[in-house]
Amino acid sequence: MTTDTQILTALRAQPEGVSGADLAQRLRVSRAAIWARIEELRSLGYDIEASPHRGYRLLHSPDALHADDLMARLGAEVIIGREIHVFQETGSTNDVMEKLARDGVKEGAVVFAESQSKGRGRLGRQWVSTKARGLWFSVLLRPPLHPLAVTQVTIIAATAFRRAIHSQTGLPVEIKWPNDLLIRGRKVAGILTELRAELDSVKYVILGAGVNVNQEQSDFPAALRAIATSLRLEARMPFSRPALGMALLRELDADYARLREGQFARVAEEWERHCTLLGQHVAIQIGDRRVTGRAEALGEDGALLLRTQHGRLERIIGGDVSLER
Ligand code: BTN
């Protein structure tokens, strides 16, 4: 933990105030060094009161993403988010993570960007990543899975992110298989799962997520306005991105632990309760192929089980889903 992380952790743990002497002793640095870091944190937008009686008090945190702050909020026990990098601008956080993964970075590392110039979605689509309006991030995972079961990772991420968004905002968030989160029928978040694998084992998975948080209508290109939304538009109030970012990573950490412990079925149950497609007649476009049928359930490996009109059960592991009339 850096000095800033330790200071922010201490200030959050004691909202009534912490003395400079106390901080200096705990961090084994001088009081002058603490003062210098407090000044630096203030310049980053943290409103920290210094009073002779109460010591330092954290009054307000900025809506900007700071790696130290996010790590401080997450605590030391998590795997996801134990290492966080924040970029002001990048091409795609998935590409940044790909380089880190090849350099051997540990699983759980997270890369956020305030804006992306080449954000991408599934099926080669562009992902609009307006500066400081949303959460654009990638997580590195090294799951003990067969490559064909990697859909499980997307499923646990959708489940965890749905729960985090709902608990932070109270909004009714639904899952559209496999990777979209919708509010009142409009897309609020998407997940892009990319992997590097041998024939029978996964080397790593890069889980990219985009969450539309504080966009106004005008932040979306005209073509997206009818199908995309943000938490701010739905709740008619802005949300703190660092607080939401922390909740997303914490819930992902919890569900990823379940996946690793062989408890995917528990997460799948929660997923099924919030998936809008189950029981419905759907059409799935998989490249040039179009399959239609009734979405019946989630398979043990995370595939969607589709009952076709001929009564066959098909396992679908990817594609573009739409409701059939
Ligand atoms: C989709 O719904 O098609 C998936 C969208 C995923 C977007 C995120 S934003 C962070 C990460 N970096 C990218 O280039 N894409 C993902």
mmCIF file of C-alpha atoms and ligand atoms in Angstrom:
data_model
loop_
_atom_site.group_PDB
_atom_site.id
_atom_site.type_symbol
_atom_site.label_atom_id
_atom_site.label_comp_id
_atom_site.label_asym_id
_atom_site.label_seq_id
_atom_site.Cartn_x
_atom_site.Cartn_y
_atom_site.Cartn_z
ATOM 1 C CA MET A 1 0.000 0.000 0.000
ATOM 2 C CA THR A 2 1.309 3.449 -0.876
ATOM 3 C CA THR A 3 1.401 6.235 1.718
ATOM 4 C CA ASP A 4 -1.634 7.876 0.085
ATOM 5 C CA THR A 5 -3.583 4.605 0.225
ATOM 6 C CA GLN A 6 -2.744 4.240 3.907
ATOM 7 C CA ILE A 7 -3.736 7.843 4.672
ATOM 8 C CA LEU A 8 -7.078 7.506 2.847
ATOM 9 C CA THR A 9 -7.759 4.169 4.547
ATOM 10 C CA ALA A 10 -7.111 5.703 7.974
ATOM 11 C CA LEU A 11 -9.256 8.767 7.235
ATOM 12 C CA ARG A 12 -12.179 6.612 6.062
ATOM 13 C CA ALA A 13 -11.882 4.280 9.062
ATOM 14 C CA GLN A 14 -12.043 7.254 11.465
ATOM 15 C CA PRO A 15 -14.526 9.777 10.045
ATOM 16 C CA GLU A 16 -14.339 11.705 13.342
ATOM 17 C CA GLY A 17 -10.700 12.631 12.559
ATOM 18 C CA VAL A 18 -7.143 11.338 12.935
ATOM 19 C CA SER A 19 -4.273 13.371 14.350
ATOM 20 C CA GLY A 20 -1.156 14.039 12.273
ATOM 21 C CA ALA A 21 0.970 12.496 15.042
ATOM 22 C CA ASP A 22 -1.121 9.340 14.985
ATOM 23 C CA LEU A 23 -0.866 9.040 11.190
ATOM 24 C CA ALA A 24 2.889 9.711 11.280
ATOM 25 C CA GLN A 25 3.391 7.007 13.896
ATOM 26 C CA ARG A 26 1.285 4.440 12.063
ATOM 27 C CA LEU A 27 2.944 5.084 8.726
ATOM 28 C CA ARG A 28 6.437 5.509 10.229
ATOM 29 C CA VAL A 29 7.053 8.829 8.527
ATOM 30 C CA SER A 30 7.407 12.395 9.838
ATOM 31 C CA ARG A 31 4.428 14.687 10.460
ATOM 32 C CA ALA A 32 5.843 16.956 7.766
ATOM 33 C CA ALA A 33 5.700 14.057 5.297
ATOM 34 C CA ILE A 34 2.044 13.437 6.233
ATOM 35 C CA TRP A 35 1.289 17.130 5.728
ATOM 36 C CA ALA A 36 2.930 17.037 2.273
ATOM 37 C CA ARG A 37 0.818 14.016 1.232
ATOM 38 C CA ILE A 38 -2.358 15.668 2.568
ATOM 39 C CA GLU A 39 -1.561 18.730 0.443
ATOM 40 C CA GLU A 40 -1.053 16.468 -2.578
ATOM 41 C CA LEU A 41 -4.369 14.705 -1.947
ATOM 42 C CA ARG A 42 -6.072 18.105 -1.645
ATOM 43 C CA SER A 43 -4.638 19.126 -5.003
ATOM 44 C CA LEU A 44 -6.271 15.986 -6.456
ATOM 45 C CA GLY A 45 -9.655 17.181 -5.182
ATOM 46 C CA TYR A 46 -9.930 15.500 -1.764
ATOM 47 C CA ASP A 47 -11.465 17.908 0.719
ATOM 48 C CA ILE A 48 -9.476 17.215 3.894
ATOM 49 C CA GLU A 49 -10.046 19.415 6.924
ATOM 50 C CA ALA A 50 -7.125 20.000 9.292
ATOM 51 C CA SER A 51 -8.099 21.141 12.771
ATOM 52 C CA PRO A 52 -5.993 21.358 15.935
ATOM 53 C CA HIS A 53 -8.668 19.484 17.914
ATOM 54 C CA ARG A 54 -9.885 16.793 15.560
ATOM 55 C CA GLY A 55 -6.812 16.349 13.362
ATOM 56 C CA TYR A 56 -7.431 15.448 9.724
ATOM 57 C CA ARG A 57 -10.958 14.671 8.494
ATOM 58 C CA LEU A 58 -11.985 13.551 5.023
ATOM 59 C CA LEU A 59 -15.015 15.677 4.124
ATOM 60 C CA HIS A 60 -15.411 14.866 0.442
ATOM 61 C CA SER A 61 -13.770 12.738 -2.246
ATOM 62 C CA PRO A 62 -13.710 13.885 -5.887
ATOM 63 C CA ASP A 63 -15.583 12.063 -8.656
ATOM 64 C CA ALA A 64 -12.264 11.308 -10.356
ATOM 65 C CA LEU A 65 -10.705 7.844 -10.412
ATOM 66 C CA HIS A 66 -7.489 7.528 -8.412
ATOM 67 C CA ALA A 67 -5.808 4.167 -8.144
ATOM 68 C CA ASP A 68 -4.703 4.759 -4.546
ATOM 69 C CA ASP A 69 -8.163 5.775 -3.479
ATOM 70 C CA LEU A 70 -9.846 2.809 -5.136
ATOM 71 C CA MET A 71 -7.392 0.386 -3.555
ATOM 72 C CA ALA A 72 -7.864 2.056 -0.174
ATOM 73 C CA ARG A 73 -11.626 1.654 -0.432
ATOM 74 C CA LEU A 74 -11.383 -1.990 -1.464
ATOM 75 C CA GLY A 75 -9.113 -3.056 1.381
ATOM 76 C CA ALA A 76 -6.391 -5.661 1.468
ATOM 77 C CA GLU A 77 -8.472 -8.853 1.364
ATOM 78 C CA VAL A 78 -9.674 -8.692 -2.223
ATOM 79 C CA ILE A 79 -8.088 -10.374 -5.222
ATOM 80 C CA ILE A 80 -9.908 -8.251 -7.793
ATOM 81 C CA GLY A 81 -8.505 -4.766 -7.459
ATOM 82 C CA ARG A 82 -5.407 -5.600 -5.451
ATOM 83 C CA GLU A 83 -3.522 -3.765 -8.200
ATOM 84 C CA ILE A 84 -5.226 -0.867 -9.975
ATOM 85 C CA HIS A 85 -3.975 1.417 -12.750
ATOM 86 C CA VAL A 86 -5.816 4.515 -13.908
ATOM 87 C CA PHE A 87 -5.145 6.181 -17.271
ATOM 88 C CA GLN A 88 -6.565 9.552 -18.242
ATOM 89 C CA GLU A 89 -6.789 8.492 -21.876
ATOM 90 C CA THR A 90 -6.039 5.270 -23.667
ATOM 91 C CA GLY A 91 -7.016 3.367 -26.815
ATOM 92 C CA SER A 92 -8.750 0.414 -25.158
ATOM 93 C CA THR A 93 -8.246 -0.763 -21.570
ATOM 94 C CA ASN A 94 -8.473 -4.351 -22.864
ATOM 95 C CA ASP A 95 -5.368 -3.699 -24.991
ATOM 96 C CA VAL A 96 -3.491 -2.154 -22.068
ATOM 97 C CA MET A 97 -4.392 -5.197 -19.987
ATOM 98 C CA GLU A 98 -3.287 -7.566 -22.742
ATOM 99 C CA LYS A 99 0.227 -6.119 -22.491
ATOM 100 C CA LEU A 100 0.218 -6.364 -18.699
ATOM 101 C CA ALA A 101 -1.045 -9.949 -18.904
ATOM 102 C CA ARG A 102 1.770 -10.911 -21.265
ATOM 103 C CA ASP A 103 4.215 -9.329 -18.814
ATOM 104 C CA GLY A 104 2.904 -11.724 -16.164
ATOM 105 C CA VAL A 105 0.810 -9.360 -14.023
ATOM 106 C CA LYS A 106 -1.134 -11.196 -11.303
ATOM 107 C CA GLU A 107 -4.799 -11.983 -11.669
ATOM 108 C CA GLY A 108 -7.082 -9.377 -10.184
ATOM 109 C CA ALA A 109 -5.223 -6.417 -11.708
ATOM 110 C CA VAL A 110 -7.572 -3.713 -12.992
ATOM 111 C CA VAL A 111 -7.037 -0.959 -15.570
ATOM 112 C CA PHE A 112 -9.435 1.995 -15.654
ATOM 113 C CA ALA A 113 -9.402 4.803 -18.211
ATOM 114 C CA GLU A 114 -11.197 8.133 -17.885
ATOM 115 C CA SER A 115 -11.637 8.005 -21.658
ATOM 116 C CA GLN A 116 -10.912 5.571 -24.492
ATOM 117 C CA SER A 117 -10.309 6.533 -28.104
ATOM 118 C CA LYS A 118 -10.749 2.961 -29.380
ATOM 119 C CA GLY A 119 -13.167 1.429 -26.898
ATOM 120 C CA ARG A 120 -14.640 -1.708 -28.441
ATOM 121 C CA GLY A 121 -17.672 -3.838 -27.823
ATOM 122 C CA ARG A 122 -18.606 -7.339 -28.905
ATOM 123 C CA LEU A 123 -18.788 -8.306 -32.560
ATOM 124 C CA GLY A 124 -16.329 -5.586 -33.569
ATOM 125 C CA ARG A 125 -18.628 -2.756 -32.508
ATOM 126 C CA GLN A 126 -17.364 0.562 -31.236
ATOM 127 C CA TRP A 127 -17.912 1.400 -27.557
ATOM 128 C CA VAL A 128 -18.439 5.117 -26.918
ATOM 129 C CA SER A 129 -16.408 6.035 -23.818
ATOM 130 C CA THR A 130 -17.089 9.685 -23.018
ATOM 131 C CA LYS A 131 -14.518 11.272 -20.729
ATOM 132 C CA ALA A 132 -15.247 10.984 -17.002
ATOM 133 C CA ARG A 133 -18.900 10.051 -17.574
ATOM 134 C CA GLY A 134 -18.704 6.319 -17.121
ATOM 135 C CA LEU A 135 -16.578 3.463 -15.834
ATOM 136 C CA TRP A 136 -14.409 1.920 -18.543
ATOM 137 C CA PHE A 137 -12.215 -0.833 -17.164
ATOM 138 C CA SER A 138 -10.615 -4.231 -17.691
ATOM 139 C CA VAL A 139 -9.892 -6.961 -15.163
ATOM 140 C CA LEU A 140 -7.306 -9.703 -15.579
ATOM 141 C CA LEU A 141 -8.392 -13.184 -14.531
ATOM 142 C CA ARG A 142 -6.622 -16.518 -14.686
ATOM 143 C CA PRO A 143 -9.548 -18.885 -14.042
ATOM 144 C CA PRO A 144 -9.049 -22.650 -13.776
ATOM 145 C CA LEU A 145 -11.486 -23.277 -16.652
ATOM 146 C CA HIS A 146 -11.656 -25.090 -19.960
ATOM 147 C CA PRO A 147 -11.805 -22.505 -22.793
ATOM 148 C CA LEU A 148 -15.348 -23.673 -23.643
ATOM 149 C CA ALA A 149 -16.522 -22.743 -20.143
ATOM 150 C CA VAL A 150 -15.288 -19.159 -20.231
ATOM 151 C CA THR A 151 -18.872 -17.954 -20.712
ATOM 152 C CA GLN A 152 -19.099 -18.643 -16.966
ATOM 153 C CA VAL A 153 -16.840 -15.637 -16.414
ATOM 154 C CA THR A 154 -19.188 -13.368 -18.369
ATOM 155 C CA ILE A 155 -22.137 -14.782 -16.432
ATOM 156 C CA ILE A 156 -20.591 -14.158 -13.009
ATOM 157 C CA ALA A 157 -19.533 -10.653 -14.083
ATOM 158 C CA ALA A 158 -23.035 -9.767 -15.309
ATOM 159 C CA THR A 159 -24.515 -11.106 -12.067
ATOM 160 C CA ALA A 160 -22.027 -9.256 -9.869
ATOM 161 C CA PHE A 161 -22.330 -5.972 -11.778
ATOM 162 C CA ARG A 162 -26.138 -6.145 -11.744
ATOM 163 C CA ARG A 163 -26.098 -6.551 -7.970
ATOM 164 C CA ALA A 164 -23.579 -3.730 -7.494
ATOM 165 C CA ILE A 165 -25.502 -1.289 -9.683
ATOM 166 C CA HIS A 166 -28.802 -2.169 -8.060
ATOM 167 C CA SER A 167 -27.441 -1.785 -4.531
ATOM 168 C CA GLN A 168 -25.782 1.552 -5.312
ATOM 169 C CA THR A 169 -28.684 3.099 -7.233
ATOM 170 C CA GLY A 170 -31.863 1.190 -6.367
ATOM 171 C CA LEU A 171 -32.589 0.967 -10.119
ATOM 172 C CA PRO A 172 -34.209 -2.129 -11.665
ATOM 173 C CA VAL A 173 -31.341 -3.699 -13.622
ATOM 174 C CA GLU A 174 -31.935 -6.733 -15.833
ATOM 175 C CA ILE A 175 -29.506 -9.075 -17.550
ATOM 176 C CA LYS A 176 -29.731 -9.794 -21.252
ATOM 177 C CA TRP A 177 -27.725 -12.907 -22.080
ATOM 178 C CA PRO A 178 -24.819 -13.016 -22.216
ATOM 179 C CA ASN A 179 -23.290 -9.674 -21.500
ATOM 180 C CA ASP A 180 -25.676 -6.739 -21.399
ATOM 181 C CA LEU A 181 -27.235 -4.968 -18.452
ATOM 182 C CA LEU A 182 -30.440 -3.137 -19.237
ATOM 183 C CA ILE A 183 -32.636 -0.677 -17.401
ATOM 184 C CA ARG A 184 -36.199 -0.375 -18.716
ATOM 185 C CA GLY A 185 -35.090 -2.021 -21.944
ATOM 186 C CA ARG A 186 -32.081 0.229 -22.614
ATOM 187 C CA LYS A 187 -28.459 -0.815 -22.345
ATOM 188 C CA VAL A 188 -26.591 0.639 -19.380
ATOM 189 C CA ALA A 189 -23.549 -1.643 -19.323
ATOM 190 C CA GLY A 190 -21.757 -4.190 -21.479
ATOM 191 C CA ILE A 191 -19.085 -6.799 -20.929
ATOM 192 C CA LEU A 192 -16.429 -7.875 -23.404
ATOM 193 C CA THR A 193 -14.683 -11.120 -22.461
ATOM 194 C CA GLU A 194 -11.471 -11.822 -24.370
ATOM 195 C CA LEU A 195 -9.213 -14.770 -23.728
ATOM 196 C CA ARG A 196 -5.898 -16.354 -24.491
ATOM 197 C CA ALA A 197 -5.977 -20.117 -24.292
ATOM 198 C CA GLU A 198 -4.226 -23.363 -25.147
ATOM 199 C CA LEU A 199 -6.384 -26.142 -26.606
ATOM 200 C CA ASP A 200 -7.615 -27.309 -23.242
ATOM 201 C CA SER A 201 -6.712 -24.601 -20.739
ATOM 202 C CA VAL A 202 -7.195 -20.901 -20.331
ATOM 203 C CA LYS A 203 -4.051 -18.791 -19.936
ATOM 204 C CA TYR A 204 -5.915 -15.638 -19.043
ATOM 205 C CA VAL A 205 -9.174 -13.826 -19.519
ATOM 206 C CA ILE A 206 -9.517 -10.088 -19.941
ATOM 207 C CA LEU A 207 -12.889 -8.961 -18.736
ATOM 208 C CA GLY A 208 -13.663 -5.520 -20.129
ATOM 209 C CA ALA A 209 -16.635 -3.620 -18.786
ATOM 210 C CA GLY A 210 -18.272 -0.375 -19.746
ATOM 211 C CA VAL A 211 -20.862 1.177 -17.433
ATOM 212 C CA ASN A 212 -22.736 4.314 -18.473
ATOM 213 C CA VAL A 213 -22.888 6.320 -15.262
ATOM 214 C CA ASN A 214 -23.315 10.085 -15.591
ATOM 215 C CA GLN A 215 -24.002 10.736 -19.283
ATOM 216 C CA GLU A 216 -26.702 13.150 -20.372
ATOM 217 C CA GLN A 217 -28.688 12.364 -23.546
ATOM 218 C CA SER A 218 -26.397 14.660 -25.556
ATOM 219 C CA ASP A 219 -23.327 12.581 -24.568
ATOM 220 C CA PHE A 220 -24.646 9.670 -26.657
ATOM 221 C CA PRO A 221 -24.410 9.741 -30.455
ATOM 222 C CA ALA A 222 -27.885 10.194 -31.981
ATOM 223 C CA ALA A 223 -27.945 6.591 -33.233
ATOM 224 C CA LEU A 224 -27.594 5.241 -29.689
ATOM 225 C CA ARG A 225 -30.089 7.470 -27.872
ATOM 226 C CA ALA A 226 -33.043 5.125 -28.263
ATOM 227 C CA ILE A 227 -31.163 2.006 -27.155
ATOM 228 C CA ALA A 228 -28.604 3.214 -24.592
ATOM 229 C CA THR A 229 -29.035 4.893 -21.245
ATOM 230 C CA SER A 230 -27.048 5.955 -18.188
ATOM 231 C CA LEU A 231 -27.671 5.585 -14.471
ATOM 232 C CA ARG A 232 -28.008 9.355 -14.231
ATOM 233 C CA LEU A 233 -30.688 9.477 -16.932
ATOM 234 C CA GLU A 234 -32.645 6.661 -15.286
ATOM 235 C CA ALA A 235 -32.409 7.928 -11.698
ATOM 236 C CA ARG A 236 -32.366 11.645 -12.546
ATOM 237 C CA MET A 237 -29.364 12.143 -10.312
ATOM 238 C CA PRO A 238 -25.600 11.730 -10.726
ATOM 239 C CA PHE A 239 -23.642 8.970 -8.994
ATOM 240 C CA SER A 240 -20.136 8.795 -7.575
ATOM 241 C CA ARG A 241 -18.021 6.813 -10.028
ATOM 242 C CA PRO A 242 -15.358 5.801 -7.482
ATOM 243 C CA ALA A 243 -18.031 4.488 -5.084
ATOM 244 C CA LEU A 244 -19.731 2.571 -7.888
ATOM 245 C CA GLY A 245 -16.394 1.333 -9.253
ATOM 246 C CA MET A 246 -15.532 -0.026 -5.841
ATOM 247 C CA ALA A 247 -18.901 -1.764 -5.528
ATOM 248 C CA LEU A 248 -18.502 -3.359 -8.987
ATOM 249 C CA LEU A 249 -15.066 -4.734 -8.126
ATOM 250 C CA ARG A 250 -16.120 -5.922 -4.685
ATOM 251 C CA GLU A 251 -19.115 -7.844 -6.020
ATOM 252 C CA LEU A 252 -17.013 -9.285 -8.841
ATOM 253 C CA ASP A 253 -14.448 -10.398 -6.262
ATOM 254 C CA ALA A 254 -17.187 -12.216 -4.320
ATOM 255 C CA ASP A 255 -18.630 -14.012 -7.361
ATOM 256 C CA TYR A 256 -15.233 -14.839 -8.824
ATOM 257 C CA ALA A 257 -14.334 -16.503 -5.504
ATOM 258 C CA ARG A 258 -17.518 -18.592 -5.889
ATOM 259 C CA LEU A 259 -16.532 -19.569 -9.425
ATOM 260 C CA ARG A 260 -13.059 -20.631 -8.272
ATOM 261 C CA GLU A 261 -14.555 -22.654 -5.437
ATOM 262 C CA GLY A 262 -16.733 -24.604 -7.884
ATOM 263 C CA GLN A 263 -19.932 -22.807 -6.869
ATOM 264 C CA PHE A 264 -20.878 -21.451 -10.275
ATOM 265 C CA ALA A 265 -24.368 -22.976 -9.845
ATOM 266 C CA ARG A 266 -25.101 -20.577 -6.966
ATOM 267 C CA VAL A 267 -24.278 -17.554 -9.107
ATOM 268 C CA ALA A 268 -26.181 -19.048 -12.051
ATOM 269 C CA GLU A 269 -29.349 -19.216 -9.920
ATOM 270 C CA GLU A 270 -29.113 -15.505 -9.197
ATOM 271 C CA TRP A 271 -28.402 -14.811 -12.870
ATOM 272 C CA GLU A 272 -31.518 -16.778 -13.911
ATOM 273 C CA ARG A 273 -33.689 -14.721 -11.553
ATOM 274 C CA HIS A 274 -32.646 -11.509 -13.289
ATOM 275 C CA CYS A 275 -32.365 -12.592 -16.904
ATOM 276 C CA THR A 276 -35.139 -11.176 -19.034
ATOM 277 C CA LEU A 277 -34.793 -13.755 -21.793
ATOM 278 C CA LEU A 278 -35.589 -16.978 -19.976
ATOM 279 C CA GLY A 279 -38.933 -18.406 -20.980
ATOM 280 C CA GLN A 280 -39.130 -16.116 -24.016
ATOM 281 C CA HIS A 281 -38.964 -16.860 -27.715
ATOM 282 C CA VAL A 282 -35.708 -15.466 -29.037
ATOM 283 C CA ALA A 283 -33.684 -15.261 -32.203
ATOM 284 C CA ILE A 284 -29.924 -15.577 -31.964
ATOM 285 C CA GLN A 285 -27.636 -14.468 -34.758
ATOM 286 C CA ILE A 286 -24.348 -16.376 -34.658
ATOM 287 C CA GLY A 287 -22.262 -15.098 -37.569
ATOM 288 C CA ASP A 288 -24.327 -16.025 -40.669
ATOM 289 C CA ARG A 289 -26.483 -18.491 -38.785
ATOM 290 C CA ARG A 290 -29.792 -17.578 -37.170
ATOM 291 C CA VAL A 291 -31.327 -19.856 -34.552
ATOM 292 C CA THR A 292 -34.742 -19.366 -33.032
ATOM 293 C CA GLY A 293 -36.404 -21.002 -30.087
ATOM 294 C CA ARG A 294 -37.356 -20.695 -26.447
ATOM 295 C CA ALA A 295 -34.582 -19.661 -24.039
ATOM 296 C CA GLU A 296 -34.933 -22.371 -21.382
ATOM 297 C CA ALA A 297 -32.103 -22.135 -18.910
ATOM 298 C CA LEU A 298 -28.444 -21.548 -18.306
ATOM 299 C CA GLY A 299 -26.247 -24.605 -18.802
ATOM 300 C CA GLU A 300 -23.673 -25.716 -16.228
ATOM 301 C CA ASP A 301 -20.911 -24.208 -18.345
ATOM 302 C CA GLY A 302 -22.660 -20.841 -18.787
ATOM 303 C CA ALA A 303 -24.133 -21.569 -22.229
ATOM 304 C CA LEU A 304 -27.717 -20.565 -22.999
ATOM 305 C CA LEU A 305 -29.935 -23.608 -23.512
ATOM 306 C CA LEU A 306 -32.315 -22.973 -26.370
ATOM 307 C CA ARG A 307 -35.259 -25.263 -27.200
ATOM 308 C CA THR A 308 -35.608 -25.054 -30.979
ATOM 309 C CA GLN A 309 -38.903 -25.461 -32.838
ATOM 310 C CA HIS A 310 -37.891 -29.069 -33.587
ATOM 311 C CA GLY A 311 -37.704 -29.770 -29.858
ATOM 312 C CA ARG A 312 -33.897 -30.040 -29.796
ATOM 313 C CA LEU A 313 -31.939 -28.373 -26.961
ATOM 314 C CA GLU A 314 -29.092 -26.272 -28.397
ATOM 315 C CA ARG A 315 -26.187 -24.934 -26.366
ATOM 316 C CA ILE A 316 -25.438 -21.358 -27.405
ATOM 317 C CA ILE A 317 -22.178 -19.805 -26.260
ATOM 318 C CA GLY A 318 -22.226 -16.542 -28.166
ATOM 319 C CA GLY A 319 -24.187 -14.402 -30.552
ATOM 320 C CA ASP A 320 -26.582 -11.515 -30.761
ATOM 321 C CA VAL A 321 -29.922 -12.137 -29.119
ATOM 322 C CA SER A 322 -33.242 -10.470 -29.821
ATOM 323 C CA LEU A 323 -36.783 -11.192 -28.724
ATOM 324 C CA GLU A 324 -39.024 -12.888 -31.296
ATOM 325 C CA ARG A 325 -42.524 -11.622 -31.709
HETATM 326 C C1 BTN B 1 -20.444 -4.812 -25.382
HETATM 327 O O1 BTN B 1 -21.507 -4.567 -24.823
HETATM 328 O O2 BTN B 1 -20.398 -5.055 -26.591
HETATM 329 C C2 BTN B 1 -19.184 -4.816 -24.569
HETATM 330 C C3 BTN B 1 -18.697 -3.431 -24.246
HETATM 331 C C4 BTN B 1 -17.412 -3.421 -23.446
HETATM 332 C C5 BTN B 1 -16.805 -2.055 -23.318
HETATM 333 C C6 BTN B 1 -15.640 -2.039 -22.376
HETATM 334 S S1 BTN B 1 -15.121 -0.419 -21.948
HETATM 335 C C7 BTN B 1 -13.689 -1.048 -21.196
HETATM 336 C C8 BTN B 1 -13.187 -2.194 -22.049
HETATM 337 N N1 BTN B 1 -12.301 -1.702 -23.081
HETATM 338 C C9 BTN B 1 -12.828 -1.845 -24.293
HETATM 339 O O3 BTN B 1 -12.291 -1.494 -25.360
HETATM 340 N N2 BTN B 1 -14.025 -2.445 -24.200
HETATM 341 C C10 BTN B 1 -14.383 -2.752 -22.844
#
